[in-house]
C-alpha cells in the first residue's frame, strides 16, 4: 500500500548519500581515532574534517564542537554541565514551559539536587515573552535555556533577543536547536548562544549521533567520565560512521535548504488552508508565521488524536499527536496545555511534519482522506452534532 510519511519531526530517513559516505567507516576505515597507527589516524582525520564542516555551518570554531550520542545527551550535558560547574556562583536556572523532555527532565533533576528552576510560560502562539525572561533573572541565575523551535507546534522563539538579555546579565545561554539545524539557518554568533544542541537523525543523518556547541571559555563540567576523548570533555570511543554521516547530512542540508524551505512552506500552507476549508471547528496551534517551514499542528474538536492517528495509519498516512515521547501516554501534551488549550481540545490534536521526500500528490492524498476520517470519528462522538 502507498505510504505517506508525515512525521519528519519525530525522525527522518537517512539520506542515501549519507549512507554512501558512512559505509567505508565500518570495515575499510574502522580504526580507533585515538590510535597512533595509520588506521587510527585515518579515522581521526575523518572526524576532524567532519568537525570542521559542522563548525563552519554553525559559524563556530572546530574546538567548540563536541560530538555526543544525540539531542538528549547534548541537552543533559549543557544543563547539568553548566549547573555543576557554576554551583558556587548561583543555583538558579531559567527555561520555558514548552521545552522537550530532554531539557525539562534534566532541569527537574537539578531541582531535586538543590537548584531552583523557573519555567516561564508562553502566549497562545507558544512564544516566550522577553519581559518574562528579564523578570525571572536573579543574582543567582547561572543559565537560561530556551529551545530554538518547538517540536510539537513549530513556533520559532526570539533567540537573538534572549541572547542579548543573557549577555547583558552575564548569564550563559543554551538553546535546543534539534528542530532547526538543517532546516533553517542556525548561526551561533547571530543567535548569541553559548551552548547549542543538535541531533543528526532530525536532518537526514543517522540516529544516535549529535553535537553540543560550547562557546570558547564557557565553564562546563565534563559529562561522560572515562577516557580523554573530545579534549577531555566527553569520554568514549568516537562513533566515526555517525560523525561522518552527521557532517555529510549537514552538507546536503546546506546545499538544499533554500529550495526545501520554499517547497515545504508551499505545501505546509496548502495543508493548513485545506484543513481549514474542508473541516469545521479546527484550530491551528503555533504561530501563523513564526513557525518551522515543515510544521502543521491542528486541534480538531470532538475527537481523540490517537483515533485519528490509527485511522490515518490504516490509510497509509503516518502522523503524530505531538512528540513521539507522549504518543504512548494518555497525558495531554504539556506544550498544548502551556498555550492555553483545555485538556479535551489538547487531546484532539494532530501534528503533520514535512520533509525531503514529500511530493505534491502526498498532500492531495492527505487532504482527500483526512476529512473523511474526521467525519467518521465525529459521527461516533456523543459530543458532536453535525451542523
Ligand atoms: C528529537 C528532539 C530531541 C531529542 O533528540 P535525540 O537525538 O532523539 O535524543 C531533543 N529536543 C528536541 C526539540 C527534539 O525534537
Short mmCIF file of C-alpha atoms and ligand atoms in Angstrom, two decimals:
data_model
loop_
_atom_site.label_atom_id
_atom_site.label_comp_id
_atom_site.label_asym_id
_atom_site.label_seq_id
_atom_site.Cartn_x
_atom_site.Cartn_y
_atom_site.Cartn_z
CA UNK A 1 0.00 0.00 0.00
CA UNK A 2 1.01 3.59 -0.60
CA UNK A 3 2.66 5.15 2.49
CA UNK A 4 2.75 8.87 3.13
CA UNK A 5 5.20 9.72 5.91
CA UNK A 6 4.23 12.99 7.60
CA UNK A 7 6.23 12.63 10.82
CA UNK A 8 9.62 14.12 9.91
CA UNK A 9 9.81 15.96 13.25
CA UNK A 10 9.97 12.60 15.04
CA UNK A 11 12.75 11.33 12.83
CA UNK A 12 13.87 11.44 9.21
CA UNK A 13 15.12 8.70 6.91
CA UNK A 14 18.87 8.70 6.33
CA UNK A 15 19.69 10.35 3.01
CA UNK A 16 21.11 7.71 0.60
CA UNK A 17 24.14 9.98 0.02
CA UNK A 18 24.76 9.90 3.79
CA UNK A 19 24.61 6.10 3.83
CA UNK A 20 27.14 6.01 0.97
CA UNK A 21 29.50 8.35 2.87
CA UNK A 22 29.29 6.29 6.07
CA UNK A 23 29.76 2.83 4.59
CA UNK A 24 33.61 2.77 4.34
CA UNK A 25 33.92 3.54 8.07
CA UNK A 26 32.54 0.18 9.12
CA UNK A 27 35.21 -2.04 7.53
CA UNK A 28 37.88 -0.34 5.40
CA UNK A 29 38.34 2.64 7.71
CA UNK A 30 37.40 1.13 11.05
CA UNK A 31 40.34 2.37 13.14
CA UNK A 32 40.07 3.82 16.64
CA UNK A 33 40.71 7.55 16.17
CA UNK A 34 42.69 7.62 19.41
CA UNK A 35 45.26 5.14 17.99
CA UNK A 36 48.66 6.28 16.70
CA UNK A 37 48.77 3.91 13.69
CA UNK A 38 47.60 4.66 10.15
CA UNK A 39 44.17 3.05 10.68
CA UNK A 40 43.56 5.25 13.70
CA UNK A 41 44.84 8.41 12.06
CA UNK A 42 42.62 7.86 9.03
CA UNK A 43 39.55 7.76 11.28
CA UNK A 44 40.82 10.75 13.24
CA UNK A 45 41.16 12.78 10.06
CA UNK A 46 37.57 11.93 9.05
CA UNK A 47 36.33 13.08 12.46
CA UNK A 48 38.27 16.35 12.39
CA UNK A 49 37.11 17.09 8.84
CA UNK A 50 33.54 16.46 9.97
CA UNK A 51 34.01 18.73 12.97
CA UNK A 52 35.24 21.47 10.64
CA UNK A 53 32.21 21.02 8.36
CA UNK A 54 29.75 21.32 11.24
CA UNK A 55 31.64 24.24 12.79
CA UNK A 56 31.62 26.16 9.50
CA UNK A 57 27.91 25.53 9.10
CA UNK A 58 27.19 26.93 12.58
CA UNK A 59 29.65 29.83 12.37
CA UNK A 60 31.69 28.21 15.16
CA UNK A 61 35.30 27.11 15.66
CA UNK A 62 36.03 23.36 15.38
CA UNK A 63 37.26 23.18 19.00
CA UNK A 64 33.85 24.44 20.12
CA UNK A 65 32.09 21.30 18.80
CA UNK A 66 31.70 18.17 20.97
CA UNK A 67 30.16 15.08 19.36
CA UNK A 68 27.55 13.33 21.53
CA UNK A 69 25.05 10.48 21.20
CA UNK A 70 22.24 12.86 20.17
CA UNK A 71 19.96 15.68 21.22
CA UNK A 72 19.11 14.20 24.60
CA UNK A 73 22.73 13.84 25.66
CA UNK A 74 23.62 17.31 24.36
CA UNK A 75 20.81 18.87 26.40
CA UNK A 76 21.69 16.91 29.55
CA UNK A 77 25.38 17.78 29.10
CA UNK A 78 24.67 21.50 28.61
CA UNK A 79 22.27 21.90 31.52
CA UNK A 80 23.88 19.66 34.11
CA UNK A 81 27.40 20.54 32.97
CA UNK A 82 26.88 24.28 33.43
CA UNK A 83 24.89 23.83 36.65
CA UNK A 84 27.59 21.73 38.31
CA UNK A 85 30.42 23.96 37.05
CA UNK A 86 28.77 27.14 38.37
CA UNK A 87 27.08 25.88 41.53
CA UNK A 88 29.30 28.07 43.66
CA UNK A 89 28.21 31.14 41.71
CA UNK A 90 24.46 30.51 41.79
CA UNK A 91 21.75 27.86 41.74
CA UNK A 92 19.03 29.36 39.54
CA UNK A 93 18.11 28.25 36.02
CA UNK A 94 15.52 29.76 33.69
CA UNK A 95 13.83 27.68 31.00
CA UNK A 96 10.34 27.51 29.44
CA UNK A 97 7.16 25.51 29.94
CA UNK A 98 7.31 24.09 26.40
CA UNK A 99 10.78 22.53 26.26
CA UNK A 100 11.34 18.99 25.02
CA UNK A 101 11.57 16.40 27.82
CA UNK A 102 15.32 16.25 27.17
CA UNK A 103 15.57 19.77 28.66
CA UNK A 104 12.67 19.73 31.13
CA UNK A 105 13.75 16.48 32.82
CA UNK A 106 17.39 17.45 33.48
CA UNK A 107 16.04 20.74 34.88
CA UNK A 108 13.69 18.83 37.19
CA UNK A 109 16.54 16.51 38.18
CA UNK A 110 18.57 19.57 39.21
CA UNK A 111 15.63 20.81 41.30
CA UNK A 112 15.99 17.64 43.37
CA UNK A 113 19.69 18.48 43.80
CA UNK A 114 19.05 21.91 45.30
CA UNK A 115 18.81 24.07 42.19
CA UNK A 116 15.86 26.42 41.58
CA UNK A 117 14.24 26.38 38.15
CA UNK A 118 11.83 28.96 36.70
CA UNK A 119 9.71 27.59 33.86
CA UNK A 120 8.48 30.74 32.10
CA UNK A 121 5.14 30.48 30.30
CA UNK A 122 4.31 31.24 26.68
CA UNK A 123 1.48 33.05 24.89
CA UNK A 124 -1.26 31.39 22.86
CA UNK A 125 1.11 31.03 19.90
CA UNK A 126 3.79 29.38 22.00
CA UNK A 127 6.03 32.47 22.07
CA UNK A 128 8.14 33.35 25.10
CA UNK A 129 7.79 36.94 26.33
CA UNK A 130 11.16 38.71 26.71
CA UNK A 131 9.83 40.60 29.72
CA UNK A 132 9.11 37.31 31.50
CA UNK A 133 12.71 36.21 30.91
CA UNK A 134 14.07 39.54 32.20
CA UNK A 135 11.85 39.44 35.27
CA UNK A 136 12.87 35.87 36.11
CA UNK A 137 16.58 36.78 36.32
CA UNK A 138 18.04 36.96 39.84
CA UNK A 139 21.61 37.40 41.04
CA UNK A 140 21.71 33.61 41.42
CA UNK A 141 20.80 32.86 37.77
CA UNK A 142 23.55 30.86 36.02
CA UNK A 143 21.81 29.56 32.90
CA UNK A 144 18.94 30.37 30.53
CA UNK A 145 17.77 27.56 28.23
CA UNK A 146 15.18 28.26 25.52
CA UNK A 147 14.53 25.97 22.56
CA UNK A 148 15.01 27.44 19.07
CA UNK A 149 11.83 25.94 17.62
CA UNK A 150 9.23 23.77 19.28
CA UNK A 151 8.98 20.17 18.11
CA UNK A 152 5.19 19.97 18.50
CA UNK A 153 3.78 23.29 17.31
CA UNK A 154 6.77 24.59 15.33
CA UNK A 155 6.91 28.05 16.93
CA UNK A 156 10.30 29.75 16.46
CA UNK A 157 11.47 31.71 19.52
CA UNK A 158 13.18 35.14 19.52
CA UNK A 159 16.54 33.54 20.36
CA UNK A 160 18.64 36.56 19.26
CA UNK A 161 16.78 38.86 21.64
CA UNK A 162 17.02 36.39 24.52
CA UNK A 163 20.73 36.02 23.75
CA UNK A 164 21.17 39.77 24.18
CA UNK A 165 19.40 39.70 27.55
CA UNK A 166 21.57 36.80 28.72
CA UNK A 167 24.74 38.55 27.59
CA UNK A 168 23.82 41.84 29.29
CA UNK A 169 23.29 39.95 32.55
CA UNK A 170 26.41 37.81 32.09
CA UNK A 171 24.40 34.57 32.16
CA UNK A 172 25.11 31.53 29.98
CA UNK A 173 22.54 30.87 27.27
CA UNK A 174 21.71 27.43 25.86
CA UNK A 175 19.34 26.61 23.03
CA UNK A 176 17.94 23.22 21.99
CA UNK A 177 18.15 23.62 18.22
CA UNK A 178 17.34 20.00 17.39
CA UNK A 179 14.33 21.03 15.28
CA UNK A 180 16.05 23.85 13.41
CA UNK A 181 19.57 22.71 12.49
CA UNK A 182 19.46 21.58 8.85
CA UNK A 183 16.05 23.19 8.33
CA UNK A 184 16.51 26.93 8.83
CA UNK A 185 19.73 28.97 9.20
CA UNK A 186 21.43 28.49 12.59
CA UNK A 187 24.45 30.67 13.35
CA UNK A 188 25.72 30.60 16.93
CA UNK A 189 27.01 34.18 16.79
CA UNK A 190 23.87 35.66 15.25
CA UNK A 191 21.77 33.78 17.81
CA UNK A 192 24.10 34.81 20.65
CA UNK A 193 24.14 31.37 22.29
CA UNK A 194 26.90 29.92 24.47
CA UNK A 195 25.66 26.36 24.06
CA UNK A 196 23.55 24.76 21.33
CA UNK A 197 22.25 21.19 20.90
CA UNK A 198 21.64 19.34 17.64
CA UNK A 199 20.86 15.80 16.51
CA UNK A 200 21.62 14.17 13.13
CA UNK A 201 18.51 11.99 12.82
CA UNK A 202 16.34 15.12 12.62
CA UNK A 203 18.14 16.26 9.44
CA UNK A 204 18.54 13.07 7.37
CA UNK A 205 21.60 11.77 9.22
CA UNK A 206 21.95 8.62 11.35
CA UNK A 207 20.35 8.08 14.76
CA UNK A 208 22.45 8.10 17.90
CA UNK A 209 24.75 10.94 16.90
CA UNK A 210 24.55 14.63 17.71
CA UNK A 211 26.67 17.51 18.89
CA UNK A 212 26.87 20.21 21.50
CA UNK A 213 28.33 23.58 20.58
CA UNK A 214 30.17 25.08 23.57
CA UNK A 215 31.44 28.65 23.12
CA UNK A 216 35.14 29.01 23.90
CA UNK A 217 35.68 29.90 27.57
CA UNK A 218 32.32 28.53 28.78
CA UNK A 219 32.71 26.79 32.12
CA UNK A 220 31.18 23.33 31.97
CA UNK A 221 31.66 20.11 33.92
CA UNK A 222 32.56 17.08 31.77
CA UNK A 223 29.69 14.73 31.15
CA UNK A 224 30.80 11.17 30.45
CA UNK A 225 33.74 10.20 32.64
CA UNK A 226 36.37 7.86 31.23
CA UNK A 227 38.96 8.38 28.51
CA UNK A 228 40.15 11.79 27.39
CA UNK A 229 38.35 11.90 24.02
CA UNK A 230 36.88 15.24 22.87
CA UNK A 231 39.69 17.08 24.67
CA UNK A 232 38.67 15.56 27.98
CA UNK A 233 35.07 16.71 27.79
CA UNK A 234 33.28 13.55 26.70
CA UNK A 235 34.74 10.07 27.08
CA UNK A 236 34.02 7.04 24.87
CA UNK A 237 35.41 5.86 21.52
CA UNK A 238 34.18 8.12 18.74
CA UNK A 239 31.27 6.97 16.62
CA UNK A 240 33.18 7.55 13.38
CA UNK A 241 30.41 6.43 10.97
CA UNK A 242 27.88 8.56 12.86
CA UNK A 243 30.11 11.63 12.87
CA UNK A 244 30.91 11.29 9.15
CA UNK A 245 27.19 10.83 8.48
CA UNK A 246 26.24 13.89 10.52
CA UNK A 247 28.68 16.04 8.54
CA UNK A 248 27.51 14.68 5.19
CA UNK A 249 23.89 15.29 6.21
CA UNK A 250 24.63 18.89 7.16
CA UNK A 251 26.43 19.48 3.82
CA UNK A 252 23.39 18.23 1.92
CA UNK A 253 21.03 20.36 4.03
CA UNK A 254 23.19 23.42 3.41
CA UNK A 255 23.04 22.96 -0.35
CA UNK A 256 19.29 22.24 -0.44
CA UNK A 257 17.96 24.46 2.35
CA UNK A 258 16.68 27.40 0.30
CA UNK A 259 14.76 25.19 -2.14
CA UNK A 260 13.47 22.81 0.53
CA UNK A 261 12.19 25.65 2.68
CA UNK A 262 10.39 27.24 -0.26
CA UNK A 263 8.71 23.97 -1.24
CA UNK A 264 7.78 22.99 2.31
CA UNK A 265 6.24 26.37 3.09
CA UNK A 266 4.11 25.99 -0.03
CA UNK A 267 2.92 22.52 0.97
CA UNK A 268 2.55 23.48 4.64
CA UNK A 269 0.29 26.39 3.80
CA UNK A 270 -1.66 24.22 1.38
CA UNK A 271 -2.33 21.70 4.16
CA UNK A 272 -3.33 24.45 6.60
CA UNK A 273 -5.74 26.03 4.14
CA UNK A 274 -7.06 22.63 3.01
CA UNK A 275 -7.83 21.54 6.57
CA UNK A 276 -9.46 24.88 7.42
CA UNK A 277 -11.59 24.73 4.24
CA UNK A 278 -12.67 21.10 4.49
CA UNK A 279 -13.11 20.52 8.24
CA UNK A 280 -15.21 22.61 10.64
CA UNK A 281 -14.10 23.57 14.15
CA UNK A 282 -10.37 23.15 13.72
CA UNK A 283 -7.78 25.37 15.37
CA UNK A 284 -4.23 25.90 14.17
CA UNK A 285 -1.71 25.52 17.00
CA UNK A 286 1.53 27.50 16.95
CA UNK A 287 2.36 30.86 15.40
CA UNK A 288 0.86 31.65 11.96
CA UNK A 289 4.17 32.92 10.54
CA UNK A 290 6.96 32.42 13.11
CA UNK A 291 6.85 28.66 12.58
CA UNK A 292 9.01 25.92 11.08
CA UNK A 293 8.58 25.53 7.30
CA UNK A 294 7.63 21.87 7.76
CA UNK A 295 5.20 22.01 10.71
CA UNK A 296 1.41 21.80 10.79
CA UNK A 297 -0.43 21.27 14.09
CA UNK A 298 -4.19 21.36 14.47
CA UNK A 299 -6.66 20.73 17.25
CA UNK A 300 -9.72 19.05 15.82
CA UNK A 301 -12.72 19.36 18.09
CA UNK A 302 -14.80 16.37 19.31
CA UNK A 303 -12.25 13.66 18.50
CA UNK A 304 -9.20 11.99 20.04
CA UNK A 305 -5.80 12.47 18.39
CA UNK A 306 -4.99 8.77 18.91
CA UNK A 307 -8.08 7.68 16.97
CA UNK A 308 -7.15 9.94 14.07
CA UNK A 309 -3.61 8.52 14.05
CA UNK A 310 -4.80 4.91 13.97
CA UNK A 311 -7.28 5.61 11.19
CA UNK A 312 -4.75 7.56 9.13
CA UNK A 313 -2.18 4.79 9.61
CA UNK A 314 -4.62 2.25 8.16
CA UNK A 315 -4.86 4.51 5.10
CA UNK A 316 -1.07 4.60 4.82
CA UNK A 317 -0.54 8.02 6.41
CA UNK A 318 1.99 8.35 9.26
CA UNK A 319 1.28 11.33 11.53
CA UNK A 320 1.67 12.24 15.19
CA UNK A 321 -0.23 13.86 18.01
CA UNK A 322 2.79 15.73 19.32
CA UNK A 323 6.14 14.45 20.41
CA UNK A 324 6.94 10.78 19.90
CA UNK A 325 7.52 10.54 23.63
CA UNK A 326 3.93 11.38 24.50
CA UNK A 327 2.25 9.16 21.91
CA UNK A 328 2.35 6.18 24.25
CA UNK A 329 0.91 8.00 27.26
CA UNK A 330 -2.55 9.45 27.67
CA UNK A 331 -1.37 12.67 29.33
CA UNK A 332 -2.21 15.66 27.16
CA UNK A 333 0.86 17.40 25.77
CA UNK A 334 2.45 19.90 28.18
CA UNK A 335 3.07 22.16 25.19
CA UNK A 336 -0.60 22.33 24.21
CA UNK A 337 -1.62 22.93 27.83
CA UNK A 338 1.01 25.70 28.07
CA UNK A 339 -0.52 27.56 25.09
CA UNK A 340 -3.81 27.52 26.96
CA UNK A 341 -5.75 24.62 25.41
CA UNK A 342 -8.14 22.69 27.61
CA UNK A 343 -7.20 19.01 28.12
CA UNK A 344 -10.15 17.95 25.89
CA UNK A 345 -9.04 20.13 22.98
CA UNK A 346 -5.39 19.18 23.54
CA UNK A 347 -6.36 15.50 23.19
CA UNK A 348 -7.76 16.11 19.71
CA UNK A 349 -4.52 17.31 18.20
CA UNK A 350 -2.75 16.25 15.05
CA UNK A 351 0.81 17.07 14.00
CA UNK A 352 1.86 16.73 10.36
CA UNK A 353 5.52 17.39 9.58
CA UNK A 354 7.06 17.53 6.12
CA UNK A 355 10.46 16.60 4.78
CA UNK A 356 12.72 15.81 1.85
CA UNK A 357 10.69 13.08 0.16
CA UNK A 358 7.23 14.65 0.31
CA UNK A 359 5.51 15.22 -3.00
CA UNK A 360 2.54 17.30 -4.07
CA UNK A 361 0.46 14.11 -4.58
CA UNK A 362 1.05 13.11 -0.93
CA UNK A 363 -0.73 16.27 0.14
CA UNK A 364 -3.59 15.56 -2.28
CA UNK A 365 -3.90 12.11 -0.69
CA UNK A 366 -3.91 13.56 2.84
CA UNK A 367 -6.48 16.25 2.05
CA UNK A 368 -8.69 13.68 0.37
CA UNK A 369 -8.69 11.23 3.29
CA UNK A 370 -8.34 13.30 6.47
CA UNK A 371 -11.78 14.99 6.24
CA UNK A 372 -13.42 11.57 5.74
CA UNK A 373 -11.64 10.16 8.80
CA UNK A 374 -12.67 13.17 10.89
CA UNK A 375 -16.29 12.93 9.74
CA UNK A 376 -16.37 9.20 10.54
CA UNK A 377 -14.94 9.68 14.04
CA UNK A 378 -17.16 12.65 14.78
CA UNK A 379 -20.21 10.63 13.78
CA UNK A 380 -19.34 8.28 16.66
CA UNK A 381 -18.78 11.10 19.15
CA UNK A 382 -21.65 11.85 21.54
CA UNK A 383 -20.48 15.48 21.79
CA UNK A 384 -20.71 16.21 18.08
CA UNK A 385 -23.82 17.44 16.31
CA UNK A 386 -23.48 17.88 12.59
CA UNK A 387 -24.20 21.45 11.57
C1 LIG B 1 14.16 14.90 18.97
C2 LIG B 1 14.41 16.02 19.90
C3 LIG B 1 15.31 15.88 20.97
C4 LIG B 1 15.98 14.56 21.29
O1 LIG B 1 16.99 14.24 20.36
P1 LIG B 1 17.52 12.72 20.29
O2 LIG B 1 18.66 12.80 19.33
O3 LIG B 1 16.40 11.90 19.79
O4 LIG B 1 17.97 12.35 21.65
C5 LIG B 1 15.54 16.97 21.77
N1 LIG B 1 14.93 18.16 21.55
C6 LIG B 1 14.06 18.33 20.53
C7 LIG B 1 13.44 19.66 20.32
C8 LIG B 1 13.77 17.28 19.67
O5 LIG B 1 12.91 17.45 18.67
#
